[in-house]
Every structure is written in structure tokens, then in C-alpha cells.
XYZ file of C-alpha atoms in Angstrom:
564
model
C 0.048 0.207 -0.075
C 0.656 3.640 -0.390
C 1.492 6.409 2.009
C 0.747 9.808 0.211
C 1.001 13.359 1.963
C -3.009 14.277 2.388
C -2.198 17.168 4.197
C 0.088 19.885 4.612
C -1.047 23.536 7.205
C -2.833 26.690 5.715
C -3.279 26.829 1.815
C 0.226 25.693 1.156
C 0.318 23.046 -1.707
C 4.227 22.130 -1.272
C 6.488 20.972 1.369
C 10.742 20.315 1.666
C 11.526 16.548 3.193
C 13.576 17.104 6.069
C 15.115 14.258 8.454
C 14.011 10.557 7.063
C 13.682 8.930 10.565
C 13.242 5.755 9.506
C 14.689 2.727 7.013
C 13.753 -0.339 4.801
C 12.429 -2.899 6.414
C 11.665 -1.009 9.299
C 8.260 -1.697 11.669
C 6.667 1.177 12.177
C 3.676 1.646 14.849
C 0.922 4.357 14.403
C 1.735 7.187 15.213
C 5.542 6.725 14.945
C 7.397 9.996 12.816
C 8.424 8.888 9.565
C 10.051 12.098 8.276
C 10.342 15.579 9.213
C 8.016 18.502 6.807
C 9.903 21.737 6.361
C 7.425 24.637 5.296
C 8.138 28.552 5.560
C 5.939 28.199 8.935
C 8.466 25.708 10.408
C 9.168 22.165 10.563
C 6.452 19.521 11.277
C 6.222 15.526 12.098
C 4.867 13.677 9.400
C 3.699 10.182 12.004
C 1.757 7.226 10.157
C -1.191 6.217 10.302
C -0.621 2.389 10.137
C 1.241 -0.091 11.865
C 2.982 -1.228 9.405
C 6.666 -1.954 7.291
C 8.468 -0.077 5.699
C 9.247 -0.872 2.206
C 10.434 1.725 0.206
C 11.082 4.710 0.568
C 10.519 7.251 -2.499
C 11.236 10.698 -1.714
C 15.055 12.001 -0.333
C 16.249 14.582 2.596
C 15.668 18.070 1.081
C 13.474 17.223 -1.735
C 10.423 19.010 -2.557
C 7.364 17.546 -2.573
C 3.037 18.154 -3.430
C -0.160 17.246 -1.427
C -0.758 13.667 -3.381
C 2.777 12.458 -3.589
C 3.619 9.192 -2.509
C 6.075 8.953 -0.039
C 6.386 5.274 0.679
C 5.121 1.929 0.183
C 4.583 -0.037 3.270
C 2.780 -3.365 4.238
C 0.321 -2.881 7.183
C 1.091 -6.224 9.433
C -1.932 -7.649 9.854
C -2.080 -7.740 5.131
C -3.141 -11.160 3.780
C -3.517 -12.546 7.357
C -7.091 -13.754 6.963
C -9.526 -12.671 9.664
C -12.515 -14.018 11.232
C -15.641 -11.836 9.397
C -17.357 -11.406 12.995
C -13.472 -9.538 13.782
C -13.962 -7.190 11.052
C -17.817 -6.611 11.353
C -17.699 -6.225 14.776
C -14.862 -3.302 14.467
C -17.691 -1.761 12.399
C -20.475 -2.550 14.789
C -18.385 -1.330 17.710
C -15.914 0.519 16.606
C -12.393 1.183 18.289
C -11.747 1.435 22.126
C -8.078 2.768 23.168
C -6.711 3.346 27.073
C -4.668 6.147 27.187
C -2.230 7.504 29.587
C -0.883 10.899 29.991
C 0.641 13.604 32.635
C -1.367 16.207 31.664
C -5.297 15.738 30.075
C -6.356 19.182 28.025
C -10.498 19.320 27.638
C -11.510 21.681 24.594
C -8.979 23.189 22.340
C -9.781 26.991 22.281
C -7.883 29.907 23.279
C -6.924 28.183 26.842
C -6.777 24.766 25.698
C -4.602 25.204 22.873
C -2.237 27.229 24.446
C -2.172 25.108 28.017
C -1.202 22.498 25.649
C 1.559 24.188 23.460
C 3.086 25.148 26.845
C 2.724 22.140 28.564
C 4.896 20.310 25.973
C 7.251 22.762 25.356
C 7.706 22.089 29.686
C 8.146 18.464 28.918
C 4.961 17.376 29.667
C 3.325 14.243 27.809
C -0.008 15.700 27.101
C -3.046 14.987 25.421
C -5.760 17.558 24.105
C -9.504 16.626 23.296
C -11.729 18.726 21.202
C -15.219 18.139 19.939
C -15.560 20.452 16.890
C -12.589 22.807 15.601
C -9.523 23.307 16.410
C -9.403 26.790 18.307
C -13.104 26.775 20.040
C -15.315 29.495 19.967
C -12.569 32.002 19.464
C -11.408 31.232 16.335
C -14.864 30.000 14.831
C -17.188 31.530 15.706
C -16.185 34.597 17.875
C -13.021 36.537 18.106
C -11.395 36.422 14.998
C -13.883 35.210 12.465
C -16.072 38.889 13.373
C -12.913 40.891 13.513
C -12.123 39.745 9.428
C -16.368 40.978 9.004
C -15.452 43.792 10.518
C -12.345 45.007 8.597
C -14.575 43.670 5.372
C -17.452 46.154 6.586
C -14.769 48.835 7.347
C -13.042 48.757 4.160
C -16.739 48.917 1.962
C -17.461 51.929 4.383
C -13.953 53.835 3.882
C -14.666 53.489 -0.074
C -18.180 54.853 -0.013
C -16.315 57.941 2.104
C -13.846 58.122 -0.273
C -14.617 61.616 -1.332
C -13.208 62.591 2.977
C -10.028 61.575 0.697
C -10.591 63.270 -2.593
C -11.467 59.840 -4.902
C -13.829 59.471 -6.367
C -15.590 55.952 -6.102
C -18.114 54.746 -8.110
C -20.774 51.584 -8.660
C -19.559 50.380 -5.085
C -21.316 45.879 -4.183
C -21.187 44.240 -1.549
C -21.578 40.349 -2.155
C -21.265 39.506 1.239
C -21.810 35.557 0.598
C -17.510 36.923 -0.520
C -17.366 38.443 2.748
C -18.349 35.284 4.430
C -16.255 33.356 2.250
C -12.895 35.578 2.724
C -13.755 35.282 6.724
C -14.236 31.260 6.169
C -10.505 31.478 4.169
C -9.257 33.284 7.254
C -10.531 31.037 10.055
C -9.365 27.631 8.416
C -6.133 28.659 7.880
C -5.690 30.210 11.587
C -7.600 26.385 13.174
C -5.138 24.239 10.511
C -2.412 26.491 12.242
C -3.553 24.771 15.503
C -2.888 21.801 14.385
C 0.155 22.188 13.089
C 1.336 23.801 16.503
C 0.199 20.913 18.285
C 1.406 18.273 16.253
C 4.885 20.134 16.353
C 5.156 19.721 19.816
C 3.892 16.289 19.840
C 0.448 17.171 22.082
C -1.924 13.570 21.137
C -4.658 15.041 19.851
C -7.955 13.391 20.505
C -11.506 14.247 18.475
C -14.892 13.739 20.487
C -16.802 14.593 23.472
C -15.521 13.886 26.908
C -16.997 12.963 30.186
C -15.828 12.206 33.407
C -15.753 8.806 35.020
C -14.329 9.915 37.999
C -11.744 12.000 39.032
C -8.797 10.369 36.925
C -10.099 8.789 33.903
C -12.026 10.496 31.229
C -14.119 8.527 28.702
C -13.912 10.262 25.322
C -16.817 9.415 22.774
C -16.291 9.667 18.741
C -18.882 7.867 17.215
C -18.131 3.854 18.165
C -14.781 5.238 18.920
C -14.175 5.533 22.316
C -11.154 5.999 23.734
C -10.287 6.096 28.120
C -7.736 8.821 29.493
C -5.878 8.473 32.473
C -4.358 11.965 33.681
C -1.670 12.905 36.395
C -3.638 16.348 35.940
C -6.531 17.754 34.062
C -7.214 20.801 32.570
C -11.133 21.524 31.815
C -11.683 24.372 29.289
C -14.813 23.752 27.011
C -15.639 27.461 27.213
C -18.979 28.900 26.559
C -22.287 27.975 24.546
C -25.021 30.734 23.833
C -26.904 31.120 26.322
C -30.892 30.352 25.808
C -33.110 32.774 26.593
C -37.606 32.593 27.039
C -38.505 34.860 24.391
C -41.545 34.908 22.077
C -40.750 34.559 18.468
C -37.173 33.601 19.105
C -37.502 30.387 16.602
C -38.680 32.058 13.448
C -35.976 31.770 10.700
C -35.440 35.333 10.453
C -33.807 35.510 13.698
C -30.388 34.875 13.971
C -27.674 34.572 16.761
C -23.990 35.546 16.437
C -22.861 31.852 15.428
C -25.414 31.414 12.366
C -24.709 35.497 11.663
C -21.283 34.566 10.836
C -22.787 32.416 8.159
C -25.179 34.495 6.475
C -24.476 35.420 3.104
C -27.434 37.217 2.011
C -27.439 40.866 1.140
C -29.904 42.479 3.665
C -31.117 46.068 3.633
C -32.371 46.231 7.907
C -31.746 44.268 11.010
C -32.926 44.641 14.804
C -30.292 44.038 16.983
C -31.506 42.679 21.030
C -28.922 43.575 23.450
C -26.190 46.433 23.134
C -23.173 44.417 24.896
C -19.912 43.847 23.055
C -21.541 41.556 20.336
C -24.267 43.194 20.115
C -22.155 46.793 19.220
C -19.560 44.996 17.146
C -22.580 43.374 15.141
C -24.132 46.992 15.272
C -21.605 48.795 13.396
C -20.620 46.299 11.344
C -23.918 46.166 9.685
C -24.323 49.988 9.832
C -20.398 50.240 7.917
C -21.907 47.546 5.044
C -25.172 50.824 4.475
C -27.884 48.185 6.427
C -30.083 50.135 8.400
C -29.163 49.168 12.213
C -31.735 49.716 14.812
C -30.107 48.206 18.938
C -32.682 47.340 21.419
C -30.744 47.790 25.431
C -32.603 46.381 27.836
C -29.760 48.414 30.937
C -30.102 52.565 30.761
C -26.342 52.785 28.793
C -24.617 50.454 26.122
C -21.873 48.625 26.908
C -21.867 48.599 31.018
C -19.065 46.598 31.557
C -16.814 50.076 30.206
C -16.560 53.690 31.678
C -19.942 56.023 31.634
C -18.703 58.401 29.309
C -16.540 55.852 26.428
C -20.675 54.272 26.578
C -22.649 57.634 25.935
C -19.609 58.785 23.604
C -20.299 55.276 21.150
C -24.059 56.035 21.636
C -23.400 59.329 19.921
C -21.175 58.258 17.196
C -23.639 55.112 16.712
C -26.396 57.345 16.569
C -25.149 60.061 14.048
C -24.494 57.095 11.871
C -27.949 56.104 11.789
C -27.976 53.406 14.161
C -31.105 53.631 16.144
C -30.316 53.059 19.899
C -33.197 52.213 22.560
C -31.419 51.950 25.845
C -33.581 51.153 29.217
C -36.348 48.916 26.498
C -37.455 45.688 26.942
C -38.231 42.912 24.455
C -41.506 41.294 24.760
C -41.760 39.104 21.529
C -40.903 38.480 18.080
C -43.800 38.497 15.373
C -43.923 38.595 12.009
C -45.659 40.651 9.546
C -47.786 40.234 6.733
C -44.860 40.385 4.481
C -42.725 38.360 6.512
C -40.774 40.571 8.276
C -39.594 40.839 11.718
C -41.197 42.991 14.149
C -39.878 43.474 17.452
C -42.102 44.298 19.682
C -40.512 45.846 23.319
C -41.471 48.450 25.961
C -39.826 51.618 26.913
C -40.534 54.772 28.341
C -44.159 53.101 29.930
C -45.340 52.616 26.708
C -45.340 49.687 24.052
C -42.828 50.245 20.833
C -41.920 48.006 17.724
C -39.635 48.040 15.055
C -39.873 46.537 11.406
C -36.611 44.847 9.744
C -35.510 42.255 7.703
C -33.436 40.125 10.049
C -33.230 39.952 13.706
C -29.682 39.423 15.536
C -30.418 38.272 19.458
C -27.052 38.994 21.720
C -28.072 38.280 24.858
C -24.898 36.393 26.603
C -23.229 33.489 26.818
C -23.017 30.641 29.543
C -20.421 27.503 30.299
C -20.359 24.724 28.492
C -20.103 21.741 31.213
C -23.583 19.858 30.275
C -22.201 16.720 28.971
C -18.487 16.994 30.958
C -20.650 14.800 34.130
C -18.325 16.956 36.774
C -20.167 15.478 39.561
C -18.457 11.950 38.843
C -15.376 13.472 39.885
C -16.373 15.511 42.852
C -16.389 18.976 40.963
C -18.021 22.076 42.710
C -19.925 24.720 40.946
C -19.593 28.533 42.075
C -21.939 29.943 44.149
C -24.495 30.802 41.691
C -24.017 27.790 40.271
C -22.890 28.921 36.525
C -19.392 27.851 35.604
C -16.829 25.767 37.728
C -15.545 26.858 40.978
C -11.708 27.817 41.292
C -9.139 28.547 43.207
C -6.219 31.272 43.268
C -4.417 28.584 41.185
C -7.247 27.418 39.094
C -7.930 24.614 41.360
C -11.060 22.827 41.075
C -12.949 21.057 44.172
C -10.863 17.946 43.190
C -7.297 19.853 43.454
C -5.575 17.848 40.609
C -8.493 18.700 38.010
C -8.062 22.392 37.360
C -10.555 24.816 35.171
C -9.447 28.221 32.659
C -11.852 30.462 30.567
C -15.354 30.806 30.044
C -16.029 27.656 32.092
C -15.630 29.255 35.226
C -17.906 31.960 34.436
C -15.568 34.924 35.771
C -13.943 36.874 32.712
C -14.781 35.862 29.059
C -12.023 36.716 27.386
C -9.802 34.438 25.051
C -6.760 36.190 26.457
C -7.344 35.508 29.991
C -8.288 32.139 28.689
C -4.904 31.443 27.837
C -2.956 33.213 30.610
C -4.971 30.980 32.838
C -3.964 28.008 31.051
C -0.127 29.444 31.869
C -0.503 29.872 34.758
C -2.223 26.293 35.618
C 0.805 24.601 33.908
C 2.916 26.222 36.177
C 1.290 25.245 39.358
C 1.564 21.598 37.922
C 5.225 22.593 37.557
C 5.615 23.733 40.496
C 6.257 27.394 39.683
C 2.731 28.591 41.123
C 1.678 31.949 39.421
C -1.573 34.077 39.776
C -3.382 35.969 37.425
C -3.461 39.424 37.741
C -6.999 39.909 37.274
C -7.366 43.635 38.683
C -5.331 44.565 35.284
C -6.639 42.586 32.311
C -7.554 44.767 28.789
C -10.425 44.120 27.312
C -11.034 45.815 23.187
C -14.224 46.662 21.726
C -14.037 46.389 18.027
C -16.965 49.043 17.362
C -15.974 51.432 14.893
C -13.932 53.489 16.251
C -12.717 50.657 19.081
C -13.131 51.004 23.284
C -10.589 49.131 24.907
C -10.200 49.755 28.697
C -7.771 48.581 30.909
C -7.706 48.766 35.172
C -10.476 50.672 36.487
C -13.473 53.255 35.596
C -14.606 55.702 37.251
C -17.209 54.574 38.207
C -15.428 51.365 39.967
C -12.757 53.825 41.446
C -15.592 56.241 42.958
C -17.351 53.241 44.071
C -13.778 52.270 46.014
C -14.364 55.787 47.773
C -10.761 56.544 46.133
C -9.534 59.689 45.926
C -8.960 60.353 41.917
C -7.537 62.241 39.504
C -8.968 62.445 35.773
C -6.867 63.162 32.552
C -8.587 63.160 29.353
C -7.292 63.910 25.575
C -9.441 64.480 22.409
C -8.291 62.448 19.378
C -9.368 65.564 17.353
C -6.148 67.141 18.473
C -3.874 63.972 16.818
C -2.474 64.726 13.707
C -2.599 60.605 12.922
C -6.168 61.100 13.875
C -7.099 63.828 11.461
C -5.455 62.204 8.750
C -7.009 58.919 8.976
C -9.849 61.176 9.160
C -10.652 59.681 12.499
C -11.161 62.248 14.822
C -13.780 61.334 17.035
C -13.259 59.949 20.874
C -10.746 60.287 23.566
C -8.413 58.886 26.190
C -9.137 58.926 29.454
C -6.854 58.674 32.481
C -7.370 57.611 36.191
C -4.680 58.401 39.032
C -5.206 57.291 42.545
C -4.102 60.273 44.232
C -2.466 58.575 47.406
C -0.403 56.324 45.954
C 0.377 58.912 43.057
C -0.039 55.797 40.274
C -2.337 55.404 37.290
C -5.440 53.062 38.243
C -7.586 53.072 35.466
C -7.042 53.392 31.365
C -9.749 53.602 28.725
C -10.107 54.625 24.943
C -12.334 55.122 22.653
C -11.189 56.254 19.261
C -8.970 54.920 16.626
C -6.026 52.334 16.922
C -7.394 51.798 20.532
C -6.624 48.374 19.954
C -3.529 48.661 20.191
C -2.661 51.646 22.172
C -4.282 49.618 25.333
C -1.285 47.553 25.574
C 1.381 49.958 25.714
C -1.361 51.579 28.868
C -1.507 48.174 30.303
C 2.341 47.702 30.210
C 2.843 51.369 31.652
C 0.402 50.510 34.829
C 1.056 46.913 35.311
C 4.980 47.788 35.308
C 4.224 51.133 37.388
C 6.054 52.971 35.323
C 5.911 56.881 36.539
C 4.443 59.889 35.276
C 7.815 61.280 35.021
C 9.256 58.248 33.203
C 6.347 58.157 30.501
C 6.620 62.287 30.505
C 10.485 61.586 29.092
C 9.963 58.815 27.111
C 9.732 60.260 23.667
C 6.753 58.826 21.524
C 7.189 58.476 17.774
C 5.593 61.085 15.028
C 3.167 61.560 13.944
C 0.792 58.814 15.721
C -2.054 58.225 17.822
C 0.738 57.065 20.857
C 1.509 60.597 21.630
C -2.477 60.896 22.878
C -0.958 58.839 25.451
C 1.926 61.134 25.812
C -0.664 64.192 26.342
C -3.072 62.742 28.181
C -0.172 61.640 31.169
C 0.697 65.737 30.852
C -2.619 66.135 31.881
C -2.295 65.260 35.168
C 0.603 68.208 36.098
C 0.966 71.072 33.406
C -1.663 70.071 31.387
C -1.585 68.563 27.251
C 0.520 70.664 25.131
C -1.429 70.024 21.951
C -5.372 70.765 23.066
C -6.054 73.658 25.017
C -10.297 73.282 26.663
């Protein structure tokens, strides 16, 4: 039989043979490395899928090879031996069963799980990871990355529509949502294959299937008829979250989307009503608005994005309304109906009156819940938190079963991909006996609206609740040269200083490149860099980063390039 090159990382069609690890006549086992593949993205092992004997090696070290090319001729060890028909059909009916042992088992291959696995493997831990869907979890497949791909497409479309502002005349602009979705999928698929590649390169065993605990030492993984029983010294649960179910009459209409189905929706639409003015709702609001679609947002709370500083919330509301986005806060959606033409009618209560909005589609963007339904954690003695929503963990991410850890959304603490990744590293460090702590007070948060919003540390409201004596400095992007050249002069940087300690304890940004600028402020605050050190740091010109320098100056002599 032939062993061929069937898959390469990303969209690559060719690779190069590195070191060949076996010789003619050698018996090899399933999973044994036959040779190394070299590509632009690095080296990766090419492993055998069969227990076989190598008859002929058809390639040489350094040779360029392509997809579909035959690399080895082999004889399967059991080839030619007669098998009872009962065994054959028994295998088809009952599937295969395999028992595995590992130092570390990770359940879930999202941003928490895959980072944990790669980090652990690099630290010498024999690691197995289980994933029932696609590598990368919610973030990579139906969350962070796909939405950012749509945001970029929408911003390109919006900028073309506003080309006159840059002295450019463009005619006949067409939106093809199907192609937008296809481009998004290309990016997603490249990154998913990249995760596969990195896990394999670091010798992490990947098991596909759905995991459930047998006891606190064993996990059963089922994939169709195949079953794997895995016994591990330590386990990390990184199963993430799923879209929360809500009891809303009419939510089952075929024109109602959620954040997952919206990422697959290839039809051009003219209008959409978004239920929920949180992160997901507002990111989609600007995506659709940038594409020229009429958008209305209905939010139950009295303001949008309640997790951000109140001034930032007010600013994004004003910007949204200037863009033509309808915003209804303090509003309770009671039901969704269909009119005679098949359009959606969203009925809601606001200001003691019943109101309604008609649109082509509805997007429900209200919350996520920890993904624990099928884990059978009770068999492992794992406790939930006080509210019963999420797995309870201590400061080292240990559950009530101390050799089992939980990270990311499944703990229902901070639902951010980068928090899950950092928690994964902290959990592995604790397993290795070098415990580290996650500083949850210094977690940067980014919301990809137009313009972007980012924050780290305390908001003004949080500082006031802590009875802190504070000073506030703001610098508007309308006074920043780079922002003006980008035609993105709305927004500001807001810094909060604790007067008792002299430290900057909070930063909020709404404006161009906020997602990049927040890292500078996070490092600044996390490293306790002083005002004087920042003031005497040279910031490149012209950049949006200069707004940070100006905002810090605001605590002393005042900004140099803005005077209220």
C-alpha cells in the first residue's frame, strides 16, 4: 500500500522533506514519525497512520514534495492474514477502544486549551488534548477572529463609500455578502490548521470527540463508535461557553439570527434589529452599519456597554446615532412577530409604552453560559460556583478536585480569550510546582466597534465606589494629527490616577487604534511606570500613541496640544 502526503498547514500545496526518521525494512507503529516536513511556517512531523513495514522510501532529504505525492510503499502488518468475518463486522459495529495515559489531559482546544497544551508540551509534559468540534474553539471559529474579519471587510466598504473625504471618487460599489463570508472562512481555516500544526509539532496527542468524566482520574471520550479512556495525572477543563438560551416568544422564527448563524449568513440584507447592546451586539451593529444596512439596537440596561466607563458608553452611543444606528436603552423586548410580508416585528416596552421596530432580520446577542452540560463533572467531585453557573476554582485555578483545573469561560468569571490563555499558562505553572497568579485587575479589554474601545484597570465609577481620591485626565483625538489624517478624530483617552498612591489605576480609550494603544497602557500600569518616566519617554510622531503622552501630561502641566 502507499502512504501519501494528504495534508499541509494552511493553504500550502508544497513542502520539503527534512530528516527521514525510518529506514527500509523497519516496522513502524501508529503515530510514529516517518519524516519531518519543512515549510515557511516551520517544521512538523509526518506520522504514520498505520502499523506497517517500510518496503520502499520514494523521497530523499531536501526534496520538494507536493500534496498527493506518494512518499512510502509499505505492507500493513496484518495484510494477507485472514481475519474472521465476525471480527471485521464487529469492528464496524462497535468501533475501536483505546486506553491512554498522560501527564496532562486538556479538555477543549480553544484559546485556553491550545495554549495550555503547547506551553505544557514545551515544558516537557506528556500532553493529550480533546476537542469535539474544530481547533480554536469559539474564539477562532465563531467569535473573535471571524467577527474581526467581518469588521475589516465592513470598514473597507465604509471607507470606499466615504472616499470623497480623501479626495477620491469611486463609482458603482457593490456588496457581495457571500464573498465576505467566504473570505472570513479562509482566514478562519488558515488559523485552525495552524493550531493543528502547532499541536502536532509539539507532540501533543489530539483526540477528537466528546469528553465526560468517569471519575476524578479517568475521562471517557466518544467519537461515533470509537471510545478512548484517558487516565491523566492532571486535567485542565477548558470547554469554554455557549450561547445562552433565553425565553423570548418568537425567537424561533427563521429570520432570527444569533452570533453564530450571523457569521454564516451570506444574503445581502437591508435592515436588522439587534437585541442586546453589549459587546457582541455593538460589534455587529457597526459591522452592519458599515455595510450600509439600517440597524436598530435595543438594550435592557440604561446604557450601552455597561462594562465600560460611562463617558465611553455615552460617546459610542452618540457616534452610533450619528451613523444612523437607532439606539433604544432601558427597553425590554417582550416578543418577536412576523408581519404579512414575512418581515420581523420586534415589540418592546420603553418609557412605559409599547413600541415596535420592523426589519428584515433580527440578531439576538444576549450572553453566553459555561459549557459543562455533557462533562458529568459530578462524577469527579467538581463543584460549581455559588451561583451554580460555572466551575468553582481557587487562586491557582484548581477545582474542588485539586488535580483538576478549570480555565476560561467555563469558570464564568471573565469571558475573554486572552484571560483563558493566561490562565492556562498559570495552571501549567502550578502543575510544575512554580505557581503564578493571574492579576484580574490588570486585564485589557477591547471592543471592536467603529471606533474601537479599549480599557484596563478601573473605570471612574469603580474608583468612586472604592472611595478613592482620584484625578482624571482626558485627551481628545481631535487634537491628534495622526487621527485627523485618518479622518477618525472622534473619541478620547481617559486616565484615572489614585492621588493617595500617585499611580494611574485606570485607562479607557475610544478612538482610532485603541486595540493597539491599550497594550502600552497595560504595560505602563502593570510595571508601575511613573508619570515622569512617561513624560520623558519619546513617542514617535505622527502617531496615535502621542495621545497617551498628552493625557499623562494632563495630570501636571496640562496637554501641550489641546486647551479646553
